[in-house]
mmCIF file of C-alpha atoms and ligand atoms in Angstrom:
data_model
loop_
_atom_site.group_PDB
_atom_site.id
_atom_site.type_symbol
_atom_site.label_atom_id
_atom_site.label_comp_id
_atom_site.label_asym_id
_atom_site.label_seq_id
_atom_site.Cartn_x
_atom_site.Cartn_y
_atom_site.Cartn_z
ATOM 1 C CA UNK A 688 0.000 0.000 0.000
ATOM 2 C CA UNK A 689 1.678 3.122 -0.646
ATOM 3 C CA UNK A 690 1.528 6.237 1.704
ATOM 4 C CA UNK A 691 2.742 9.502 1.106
ATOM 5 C CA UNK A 692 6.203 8.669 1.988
ATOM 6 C CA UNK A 693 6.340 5.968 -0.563
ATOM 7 C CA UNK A 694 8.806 6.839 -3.123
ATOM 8 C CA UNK A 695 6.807 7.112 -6.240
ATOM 9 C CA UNK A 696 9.494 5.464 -8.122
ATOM 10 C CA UNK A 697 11.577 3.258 -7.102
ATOM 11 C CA UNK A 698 14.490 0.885 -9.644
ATOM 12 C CA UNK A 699 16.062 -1.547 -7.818
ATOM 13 C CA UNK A 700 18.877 -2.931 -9.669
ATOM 14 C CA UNK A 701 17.360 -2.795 -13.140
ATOM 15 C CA UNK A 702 18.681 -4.712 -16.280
ATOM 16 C CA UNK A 703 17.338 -5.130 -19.764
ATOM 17 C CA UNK A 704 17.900 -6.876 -22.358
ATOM 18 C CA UNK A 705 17.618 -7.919 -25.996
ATOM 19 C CA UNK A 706 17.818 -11.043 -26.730
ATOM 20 C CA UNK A 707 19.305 -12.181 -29.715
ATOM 21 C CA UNK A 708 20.532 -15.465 -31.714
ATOM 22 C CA UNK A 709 23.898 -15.468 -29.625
ATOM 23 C CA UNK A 710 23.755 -13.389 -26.870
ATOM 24 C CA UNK A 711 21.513 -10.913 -24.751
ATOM 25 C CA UNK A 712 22.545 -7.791 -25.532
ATOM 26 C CA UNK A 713 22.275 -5.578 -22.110
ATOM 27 C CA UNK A 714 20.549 -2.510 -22.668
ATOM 28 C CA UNK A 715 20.353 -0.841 -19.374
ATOM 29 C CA UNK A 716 22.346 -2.320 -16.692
ATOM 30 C CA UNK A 717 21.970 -2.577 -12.974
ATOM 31 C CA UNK A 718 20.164 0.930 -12.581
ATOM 32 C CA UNK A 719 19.188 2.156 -9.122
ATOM 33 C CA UNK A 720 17.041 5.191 -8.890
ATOM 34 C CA UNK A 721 14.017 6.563 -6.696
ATOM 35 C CA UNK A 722 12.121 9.147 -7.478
ATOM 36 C CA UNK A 723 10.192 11.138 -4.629
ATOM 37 C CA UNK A 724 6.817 12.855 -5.277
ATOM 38 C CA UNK A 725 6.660 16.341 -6.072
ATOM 39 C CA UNK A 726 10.078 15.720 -7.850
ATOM 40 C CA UNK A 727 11.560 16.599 -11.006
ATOM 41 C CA UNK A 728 14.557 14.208 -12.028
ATOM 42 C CA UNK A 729 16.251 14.532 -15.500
ATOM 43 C CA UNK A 730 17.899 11.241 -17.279
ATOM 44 C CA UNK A 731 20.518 12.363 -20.154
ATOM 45 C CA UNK A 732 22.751 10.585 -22.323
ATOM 46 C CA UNK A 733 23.466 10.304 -25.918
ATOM 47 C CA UNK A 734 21.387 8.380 -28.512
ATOM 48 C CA UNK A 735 22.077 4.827 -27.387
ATOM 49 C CA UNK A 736 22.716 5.007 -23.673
ATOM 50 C CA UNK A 737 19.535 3.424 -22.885
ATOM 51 C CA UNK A 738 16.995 6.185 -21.895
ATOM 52 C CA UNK A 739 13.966 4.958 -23.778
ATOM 53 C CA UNK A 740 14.509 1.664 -23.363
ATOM 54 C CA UNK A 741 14.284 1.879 -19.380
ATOM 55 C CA UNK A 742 11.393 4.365 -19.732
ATOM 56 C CA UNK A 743 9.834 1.451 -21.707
ATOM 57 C CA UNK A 744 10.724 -0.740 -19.093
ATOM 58 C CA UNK A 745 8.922 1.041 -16.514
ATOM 59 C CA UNK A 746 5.925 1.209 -18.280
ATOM 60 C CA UNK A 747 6.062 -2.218 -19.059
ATOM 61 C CA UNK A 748 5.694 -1.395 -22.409
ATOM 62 C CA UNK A 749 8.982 -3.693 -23.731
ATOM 63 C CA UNK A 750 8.574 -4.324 -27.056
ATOM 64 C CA UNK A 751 9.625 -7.672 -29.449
ATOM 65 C CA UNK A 752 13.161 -9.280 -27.909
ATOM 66 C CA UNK A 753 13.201 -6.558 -25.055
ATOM 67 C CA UNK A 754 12.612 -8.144 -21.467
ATOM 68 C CA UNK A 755 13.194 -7.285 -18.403
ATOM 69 C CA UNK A 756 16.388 -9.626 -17.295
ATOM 70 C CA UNK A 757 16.660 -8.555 -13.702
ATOM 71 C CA UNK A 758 15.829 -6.379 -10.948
ATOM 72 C CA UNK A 759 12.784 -4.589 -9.613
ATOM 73 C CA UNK A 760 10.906 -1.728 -10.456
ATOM 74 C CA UNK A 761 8.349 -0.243 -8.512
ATOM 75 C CA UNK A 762 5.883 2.624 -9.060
ATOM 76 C CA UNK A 763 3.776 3.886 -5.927
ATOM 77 C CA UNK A 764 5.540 0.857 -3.557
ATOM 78 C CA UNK A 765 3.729 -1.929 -6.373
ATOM 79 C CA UNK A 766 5.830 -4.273 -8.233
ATOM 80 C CA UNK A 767 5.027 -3.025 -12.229
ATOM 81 C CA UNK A 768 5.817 -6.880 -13.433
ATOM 82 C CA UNK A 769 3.983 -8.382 -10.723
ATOM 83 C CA UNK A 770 0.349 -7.194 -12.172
ATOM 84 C CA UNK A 771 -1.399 -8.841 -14.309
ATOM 85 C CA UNK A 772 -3.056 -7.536 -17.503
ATOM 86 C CA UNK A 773 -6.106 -6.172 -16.066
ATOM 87 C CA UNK A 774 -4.523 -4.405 -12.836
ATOM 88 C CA UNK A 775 -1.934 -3.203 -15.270
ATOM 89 C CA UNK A 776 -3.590 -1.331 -17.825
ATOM 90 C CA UNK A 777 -5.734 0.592 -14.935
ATOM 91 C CA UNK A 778 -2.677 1.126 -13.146
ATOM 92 C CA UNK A 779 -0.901 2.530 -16.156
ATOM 93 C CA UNK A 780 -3.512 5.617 -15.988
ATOM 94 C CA UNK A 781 -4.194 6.390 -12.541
ATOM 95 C CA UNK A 782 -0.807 5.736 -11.226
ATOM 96 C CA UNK A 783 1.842 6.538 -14.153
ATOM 97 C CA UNK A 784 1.442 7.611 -17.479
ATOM 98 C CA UNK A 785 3.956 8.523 -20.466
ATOM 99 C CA UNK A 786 4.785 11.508 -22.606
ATOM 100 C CA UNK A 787 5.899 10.541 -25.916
ATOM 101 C CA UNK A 788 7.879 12.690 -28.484
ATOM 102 C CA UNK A 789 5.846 12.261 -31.375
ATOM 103 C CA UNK A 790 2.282 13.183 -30.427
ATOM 104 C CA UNK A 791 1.509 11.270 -33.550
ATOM 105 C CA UNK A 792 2.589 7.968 -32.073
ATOM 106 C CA UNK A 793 -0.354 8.553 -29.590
ATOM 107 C CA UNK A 794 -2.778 10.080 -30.797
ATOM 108 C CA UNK A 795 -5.551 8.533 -33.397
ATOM 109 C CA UNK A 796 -5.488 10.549 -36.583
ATOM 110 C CA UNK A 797 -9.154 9.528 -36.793
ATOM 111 C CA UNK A 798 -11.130 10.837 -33.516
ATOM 112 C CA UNK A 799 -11.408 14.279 -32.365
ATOM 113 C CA UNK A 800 -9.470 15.373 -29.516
ATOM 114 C CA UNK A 801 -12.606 15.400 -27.596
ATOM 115 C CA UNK A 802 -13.557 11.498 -28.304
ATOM 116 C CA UNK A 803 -9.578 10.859 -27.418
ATOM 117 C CA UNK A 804 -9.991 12.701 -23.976
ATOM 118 C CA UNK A 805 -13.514 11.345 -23.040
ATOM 119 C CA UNK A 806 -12.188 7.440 -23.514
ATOM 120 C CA UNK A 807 -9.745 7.977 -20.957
ATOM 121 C CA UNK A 808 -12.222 9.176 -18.460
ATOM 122 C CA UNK A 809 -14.862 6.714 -20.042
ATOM 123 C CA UNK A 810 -12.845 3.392 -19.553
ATOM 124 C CA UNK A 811 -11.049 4.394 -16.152
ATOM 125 C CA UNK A 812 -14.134 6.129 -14.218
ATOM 126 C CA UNK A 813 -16.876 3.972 -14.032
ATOM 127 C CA UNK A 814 -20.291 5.716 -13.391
ATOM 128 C CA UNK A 815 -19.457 8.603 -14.804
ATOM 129 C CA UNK A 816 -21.571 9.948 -17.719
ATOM 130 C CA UNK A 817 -20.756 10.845 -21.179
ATOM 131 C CA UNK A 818 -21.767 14.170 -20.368
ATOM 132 C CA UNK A 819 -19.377 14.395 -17.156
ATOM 133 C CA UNK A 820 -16.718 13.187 -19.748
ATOM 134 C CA UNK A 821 -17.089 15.606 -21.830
ATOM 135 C CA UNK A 822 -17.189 18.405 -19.049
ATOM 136 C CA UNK A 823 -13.541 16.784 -17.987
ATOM 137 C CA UNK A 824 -12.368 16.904 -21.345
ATOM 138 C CA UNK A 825 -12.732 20.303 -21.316
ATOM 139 C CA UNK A 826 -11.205 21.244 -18.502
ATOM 140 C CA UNK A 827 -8.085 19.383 -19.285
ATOM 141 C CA UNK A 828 -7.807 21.380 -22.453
ATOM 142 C CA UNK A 829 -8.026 24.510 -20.125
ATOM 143 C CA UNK A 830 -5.502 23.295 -17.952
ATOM 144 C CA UNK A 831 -2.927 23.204 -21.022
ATOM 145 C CA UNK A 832 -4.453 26.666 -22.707
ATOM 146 C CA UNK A 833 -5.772 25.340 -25.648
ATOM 147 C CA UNK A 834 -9.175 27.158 -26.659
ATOM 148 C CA UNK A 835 -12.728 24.889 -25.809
ATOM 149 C CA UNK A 836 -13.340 25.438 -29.748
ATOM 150 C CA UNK A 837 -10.566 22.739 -30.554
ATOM 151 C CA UNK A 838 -12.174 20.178 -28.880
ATOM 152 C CA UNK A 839 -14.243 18.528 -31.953
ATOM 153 C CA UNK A 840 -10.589 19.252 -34.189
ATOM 154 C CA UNK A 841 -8.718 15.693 -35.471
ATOM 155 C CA UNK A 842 -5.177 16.300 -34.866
ATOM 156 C CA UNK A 843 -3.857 16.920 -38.014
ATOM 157 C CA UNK A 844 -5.763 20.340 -37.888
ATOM 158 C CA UNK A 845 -3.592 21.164 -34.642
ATOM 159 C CA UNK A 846 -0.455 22.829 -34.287
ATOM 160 C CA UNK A 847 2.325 20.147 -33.322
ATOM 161 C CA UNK A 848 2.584 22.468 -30.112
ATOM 162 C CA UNK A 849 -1.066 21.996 -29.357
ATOM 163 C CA UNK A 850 -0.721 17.817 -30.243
ATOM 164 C CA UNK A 851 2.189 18.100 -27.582
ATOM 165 C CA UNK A 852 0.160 19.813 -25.240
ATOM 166 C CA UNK A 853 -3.332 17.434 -25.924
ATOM 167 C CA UNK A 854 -0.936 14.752 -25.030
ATOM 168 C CA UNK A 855 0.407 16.087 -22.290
ATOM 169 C CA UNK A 856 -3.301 16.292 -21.453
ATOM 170 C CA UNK A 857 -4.433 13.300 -21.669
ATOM 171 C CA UNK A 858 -1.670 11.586 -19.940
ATOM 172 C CA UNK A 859 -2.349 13.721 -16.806
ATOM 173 C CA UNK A 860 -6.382 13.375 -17.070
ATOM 174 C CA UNK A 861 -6.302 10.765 -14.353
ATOM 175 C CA UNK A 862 -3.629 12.344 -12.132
ATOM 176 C CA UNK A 863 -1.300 9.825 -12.212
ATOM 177 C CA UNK A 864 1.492 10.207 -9.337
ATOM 178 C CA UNK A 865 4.624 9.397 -11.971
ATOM 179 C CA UNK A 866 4.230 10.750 -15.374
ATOM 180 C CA UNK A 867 7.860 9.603 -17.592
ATOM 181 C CA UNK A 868 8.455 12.474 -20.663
ATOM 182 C CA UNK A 869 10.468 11.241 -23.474
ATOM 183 C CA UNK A 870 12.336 13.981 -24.891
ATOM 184 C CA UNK A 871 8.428 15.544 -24.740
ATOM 185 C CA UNK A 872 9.068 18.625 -27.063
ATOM 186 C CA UNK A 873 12.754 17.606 -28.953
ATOM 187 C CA UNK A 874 10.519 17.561 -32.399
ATOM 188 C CA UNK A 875 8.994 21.400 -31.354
ATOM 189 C CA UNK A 876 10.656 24.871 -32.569
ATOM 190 C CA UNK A 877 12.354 26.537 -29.674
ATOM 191 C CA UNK A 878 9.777 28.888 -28.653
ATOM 192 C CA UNK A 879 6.606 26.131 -28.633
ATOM 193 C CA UNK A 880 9.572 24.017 -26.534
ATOM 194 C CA UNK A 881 9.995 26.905 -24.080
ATOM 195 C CA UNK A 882 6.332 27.855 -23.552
ATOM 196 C CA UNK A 883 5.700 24.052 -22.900
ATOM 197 C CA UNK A 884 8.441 23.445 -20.244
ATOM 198 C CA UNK A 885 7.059 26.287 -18.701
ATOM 199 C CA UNK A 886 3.601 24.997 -18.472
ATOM 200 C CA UNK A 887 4.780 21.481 -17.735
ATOM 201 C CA UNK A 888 6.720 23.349 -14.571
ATOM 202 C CA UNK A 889 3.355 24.797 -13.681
ATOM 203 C CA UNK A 890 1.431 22.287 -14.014
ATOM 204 C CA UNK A 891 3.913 20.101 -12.016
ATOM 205 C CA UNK A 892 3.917 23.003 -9.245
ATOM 206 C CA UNK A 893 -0.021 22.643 -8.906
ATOM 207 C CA UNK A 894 -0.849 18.844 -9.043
ATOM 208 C CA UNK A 895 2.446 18.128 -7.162
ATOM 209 C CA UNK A 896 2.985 14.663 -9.554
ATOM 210 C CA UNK A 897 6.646 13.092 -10.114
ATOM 211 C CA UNK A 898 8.536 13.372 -13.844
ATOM 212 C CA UNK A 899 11.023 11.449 -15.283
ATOM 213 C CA UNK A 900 12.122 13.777 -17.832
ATOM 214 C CA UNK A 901 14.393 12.052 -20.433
ATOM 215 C CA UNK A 902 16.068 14.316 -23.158
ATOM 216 C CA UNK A 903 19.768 14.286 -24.906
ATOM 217 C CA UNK A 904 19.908 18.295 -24.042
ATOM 218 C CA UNK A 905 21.868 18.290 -21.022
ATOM 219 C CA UNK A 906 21.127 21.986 -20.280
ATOM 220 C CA UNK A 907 17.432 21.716 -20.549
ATOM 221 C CA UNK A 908 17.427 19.137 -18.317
ATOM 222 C CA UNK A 909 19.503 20.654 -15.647
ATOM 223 C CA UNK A 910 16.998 23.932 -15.693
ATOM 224 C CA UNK A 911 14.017 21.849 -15.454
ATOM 225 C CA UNK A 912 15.312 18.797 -12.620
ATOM 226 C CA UNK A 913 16.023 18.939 -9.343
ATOM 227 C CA UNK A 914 18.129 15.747 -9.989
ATOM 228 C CA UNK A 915 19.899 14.337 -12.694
ATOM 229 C CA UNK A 916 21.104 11.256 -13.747
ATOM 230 C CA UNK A 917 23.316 10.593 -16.554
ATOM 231 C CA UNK A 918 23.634 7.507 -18.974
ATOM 232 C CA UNK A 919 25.883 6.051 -20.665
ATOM 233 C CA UNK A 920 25.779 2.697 -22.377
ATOM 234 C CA UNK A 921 23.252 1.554 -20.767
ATOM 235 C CA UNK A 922 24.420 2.073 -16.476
ATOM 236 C CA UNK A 923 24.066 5.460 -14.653
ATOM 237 C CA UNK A 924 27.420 6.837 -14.001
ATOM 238 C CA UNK A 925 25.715 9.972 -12.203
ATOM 239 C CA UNK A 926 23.120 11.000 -10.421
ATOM 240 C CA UNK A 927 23.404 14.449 -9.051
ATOM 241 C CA UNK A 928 21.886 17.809 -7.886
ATOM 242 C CA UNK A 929 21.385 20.095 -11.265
ATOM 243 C CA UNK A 930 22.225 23.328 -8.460
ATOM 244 C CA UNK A 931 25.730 24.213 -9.175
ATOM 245 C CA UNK A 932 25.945 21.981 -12.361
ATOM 246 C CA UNK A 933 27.870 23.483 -14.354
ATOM 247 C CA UNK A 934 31.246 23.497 -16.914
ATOM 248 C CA UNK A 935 34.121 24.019 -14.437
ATOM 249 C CA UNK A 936 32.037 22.625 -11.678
ATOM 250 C CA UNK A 937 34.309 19.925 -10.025
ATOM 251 C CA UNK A 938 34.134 16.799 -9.198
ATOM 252 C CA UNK A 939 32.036 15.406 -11.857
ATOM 253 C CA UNK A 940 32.209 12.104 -13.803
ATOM 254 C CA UNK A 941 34.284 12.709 -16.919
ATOM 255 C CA UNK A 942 31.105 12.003 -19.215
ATOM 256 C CA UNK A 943 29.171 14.523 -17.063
ATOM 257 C CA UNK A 944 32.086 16.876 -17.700
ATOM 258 C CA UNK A 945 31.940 16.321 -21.390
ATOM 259 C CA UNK A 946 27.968 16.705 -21.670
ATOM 260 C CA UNK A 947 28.627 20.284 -19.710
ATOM 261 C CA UNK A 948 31.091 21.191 -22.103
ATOM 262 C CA UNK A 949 29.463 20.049 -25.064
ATOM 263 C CA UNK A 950 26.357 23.011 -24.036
ATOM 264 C CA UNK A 951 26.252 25.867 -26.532
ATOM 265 C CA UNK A 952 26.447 28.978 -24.598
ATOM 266 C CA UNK A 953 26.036 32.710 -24.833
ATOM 267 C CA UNK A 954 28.697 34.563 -23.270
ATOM 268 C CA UNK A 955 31.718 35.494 -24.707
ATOM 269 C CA UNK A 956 34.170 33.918 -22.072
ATOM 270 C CA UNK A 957 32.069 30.372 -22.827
ATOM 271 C CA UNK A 958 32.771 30.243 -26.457
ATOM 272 C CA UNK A 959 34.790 27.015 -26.170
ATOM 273 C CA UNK A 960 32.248 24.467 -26.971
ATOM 274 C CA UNK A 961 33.610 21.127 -27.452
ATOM 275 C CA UNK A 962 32.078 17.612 -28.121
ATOM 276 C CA UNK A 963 32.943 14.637 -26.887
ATOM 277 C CA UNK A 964 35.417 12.555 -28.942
ATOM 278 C CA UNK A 965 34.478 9.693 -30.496
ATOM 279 C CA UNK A 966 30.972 7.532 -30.229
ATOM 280 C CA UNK A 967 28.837 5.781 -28.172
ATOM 281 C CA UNK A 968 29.685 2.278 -27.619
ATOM 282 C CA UNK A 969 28.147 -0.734 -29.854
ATOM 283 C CA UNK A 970 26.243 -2.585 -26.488
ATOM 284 C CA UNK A 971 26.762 -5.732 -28.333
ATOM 285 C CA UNK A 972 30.477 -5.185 -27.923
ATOM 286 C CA UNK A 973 31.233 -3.260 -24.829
ATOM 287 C CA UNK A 974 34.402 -1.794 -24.445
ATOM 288 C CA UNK A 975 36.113 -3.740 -21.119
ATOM 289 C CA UNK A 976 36.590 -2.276 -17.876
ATOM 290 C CA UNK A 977 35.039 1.408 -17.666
ATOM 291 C CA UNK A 978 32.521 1.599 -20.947
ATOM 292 C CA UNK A 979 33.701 5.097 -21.249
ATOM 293 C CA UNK A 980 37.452 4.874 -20.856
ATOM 294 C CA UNK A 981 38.285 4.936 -25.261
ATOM 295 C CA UNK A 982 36.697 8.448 -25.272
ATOM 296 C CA UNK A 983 37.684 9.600 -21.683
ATOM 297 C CA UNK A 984 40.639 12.354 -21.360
ATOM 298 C CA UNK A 985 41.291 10.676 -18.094
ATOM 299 C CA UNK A 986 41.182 6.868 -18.682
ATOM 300 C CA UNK A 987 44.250 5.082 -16.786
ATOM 301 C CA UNK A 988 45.490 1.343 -16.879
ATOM 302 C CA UNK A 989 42.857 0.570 -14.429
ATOM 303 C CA UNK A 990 40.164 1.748 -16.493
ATOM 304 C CA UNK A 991 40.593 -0.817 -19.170
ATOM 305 C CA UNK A 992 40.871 -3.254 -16.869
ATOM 306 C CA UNK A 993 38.000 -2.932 -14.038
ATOM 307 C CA UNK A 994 34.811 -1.518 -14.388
ATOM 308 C CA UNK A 995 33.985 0.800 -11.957
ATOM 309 C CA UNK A 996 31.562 0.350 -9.399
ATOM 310 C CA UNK A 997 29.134 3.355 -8.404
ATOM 311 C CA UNK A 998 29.775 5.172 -5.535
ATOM 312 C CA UNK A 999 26.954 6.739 -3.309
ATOM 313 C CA UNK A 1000 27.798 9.827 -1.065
ATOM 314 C CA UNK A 1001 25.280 12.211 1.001
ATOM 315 C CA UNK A 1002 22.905 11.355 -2.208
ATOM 316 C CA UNK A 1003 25.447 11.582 -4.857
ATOM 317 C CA UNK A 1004 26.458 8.818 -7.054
ATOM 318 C CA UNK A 1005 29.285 8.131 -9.229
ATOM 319 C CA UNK A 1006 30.872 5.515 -11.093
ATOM 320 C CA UNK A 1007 34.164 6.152 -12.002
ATOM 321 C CA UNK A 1008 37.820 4.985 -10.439
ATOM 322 C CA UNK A 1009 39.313 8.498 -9.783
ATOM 323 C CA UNK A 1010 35.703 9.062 -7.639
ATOM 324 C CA UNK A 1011 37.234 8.602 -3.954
ATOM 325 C CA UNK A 1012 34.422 8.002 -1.304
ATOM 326 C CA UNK A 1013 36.913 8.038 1.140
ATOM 327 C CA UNK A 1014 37.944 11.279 0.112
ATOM 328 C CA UNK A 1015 34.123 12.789 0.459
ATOM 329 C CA UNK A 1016 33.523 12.304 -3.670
ATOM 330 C CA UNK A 1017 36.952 14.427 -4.719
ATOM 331 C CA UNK A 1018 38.506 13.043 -7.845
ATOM 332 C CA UNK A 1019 41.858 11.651 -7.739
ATOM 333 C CA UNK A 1020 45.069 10.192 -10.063
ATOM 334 C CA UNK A 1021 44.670 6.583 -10.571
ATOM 335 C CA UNK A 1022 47.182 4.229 -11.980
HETATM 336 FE FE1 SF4 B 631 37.366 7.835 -17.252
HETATM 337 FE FE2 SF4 B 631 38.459 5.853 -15.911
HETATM 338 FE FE3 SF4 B 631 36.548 7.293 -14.787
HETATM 339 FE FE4 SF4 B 631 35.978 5.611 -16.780
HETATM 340 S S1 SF4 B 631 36.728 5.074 -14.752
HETATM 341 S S2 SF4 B 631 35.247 7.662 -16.571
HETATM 342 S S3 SF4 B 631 37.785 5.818 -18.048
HETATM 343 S S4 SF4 B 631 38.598 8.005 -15.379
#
């Protein structure tokens, strides 16, 4: 039973995998994370590291040779894979729901907004009228600003700002307690993608849910979270405060330090952008020891050899050999 100081996310050391003719190829590996409510936590990484897929994996939405190969995941203190098919497609509504990128992925070209709205209500609140339906369909479209007129539109005569928002919506119609947002507004011109963060900060503010927001834009992230946790191949290497995250800021896994610098920025003494070297690793053939150590400026004997473990301190976790816990978290020479 959860209670209000039930995390309202909680992954317990969470792998996936794809499974394959040889092999299982591990997707996400051994992730640990909790999410309180009334939280904002970010999850970065490049193309690759694994974002999606573990936002899949939450949802229990893991498609074709994706499974879940280990751990625990649980949303509002209840085991996600322990449900069955019934308990978890109400669950998925009332307890967590997900943001896609492409509105177009969820929404049916061929009902009106309205009709898309009222089903939620209509399958998840039994008793309640088609008429009361409507009346909540209508106030969800004036909790995201879009005019009452839209209502009987089909979404191809919507902005792809309004689609964003009408999703946005309908995945908080039944106040869920987690909502996960997939890179919610990367396909959205800059101004639509600022007006939206704002409103999904406001609307966060109000009804006090938790996001996972996932993105590749490390700076958006940082603005928007409270927390953020960082990817890469498929393990978190960080998870860290956003305050004070920024380039120069010390003490930071080297792949943290490389997202930072990799931020375009305004002022004339930040001009140095640079990206990180090389790519992300092919999972099917991980580099040994640290995943990261043939692009890291760092990367010592060691870090071919032995993968590093990740260290927790006061909240902060990192997973990288020249992280010293005994040292409170300050970075030092390894050999
Ligand atoms: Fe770089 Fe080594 Fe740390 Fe990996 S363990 S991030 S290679 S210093």
């Amino acid at each position: 039973m959860s209670s209000l100081t039930t995390p309202v996310l909680e992954l317990k050391d969470v792998s996936i995998a794809y499974d394959t003719a040889s092999l299982p190829v591990p997707a996400v590996s051994h992730v640990n994370l909790t999410l309180e409510r009334d939280s904002i936590v970010g999850l970065v990484g490049e193309s690759g590291s694994g974002k999606s897929t573990l936002a899949n994996g939450i949802m229990r939405l893991l498609k074709g040779r994706a499974r879940l190969a280990g751990g625990q995941i649980l949303v509002d203190g209840r085991d996600v894979y322990q449900m069955d098919a019934k308990t978890l497609r109400q669950f998925r509504w009332n307890s967590m729901a997900m943001v896609f990128q492409s509105a177009m992925t969820v929404l049916n070209p061929v009902m009106t907004v309205e009709q898309q709205m009222m089903d939620v209500f209509l399958a998840h609140r039994r008793g309640l009228s088609r008429q009361e339906a409507r009346q909540r369909s209508l106030e969800l479209l004036d909790m995201v600003r879009i005019a009452r007129k839209y209502a009987r539109s089909y979404p191809h005569e919507l902005s792809g700002g309004m689609k964003q928002r009408i999703v946005i919506a309908i995945a908080l119609a039944l106040e869920p307690s987690l909502v996960i947002m997939d890179e919610p507004t990367t396909a959205l011109d800059v101004v639509v993608q600022r007006s939206i963060l704002t409103q999904i900060q406001e609307l966060q503010k109000e009804r006090h849910f938790a996001i996972l927001f996932i993105s590749h834009d490390f700076s958006l992230v940082a603005e928007l979270a409270s927390r953020v946790a960082i990817m890469y191949a498929g393990r978190l290497v960080e998870v860290t405060e956003s305050r004070g995250l920024h380039v120069g800021s010390p003490n930071h896994h080297p792949y943290t330090e490389g997202l930072m610098r990799a931020i375009p920025r305004l002022t004339p003494e930040d001009v140095d952008i640079e990206g990180i070297p090389g790519y992300p690793p092919n999972l099917r053939e991980l580099p040994s020891g640290c995943a990261y150590h043939p692009r890291c400026p760092y990367a010592e004997p060691v870090c071919r050899a032995i993968r590093p473990e990740p260290s927790l301190i006061e909240g902060r976790l990192v997973a990288c050999h020249r992280y010293d816990p005994e040292k409170g978290g300050e970075f030092i020479h390894v050999s």
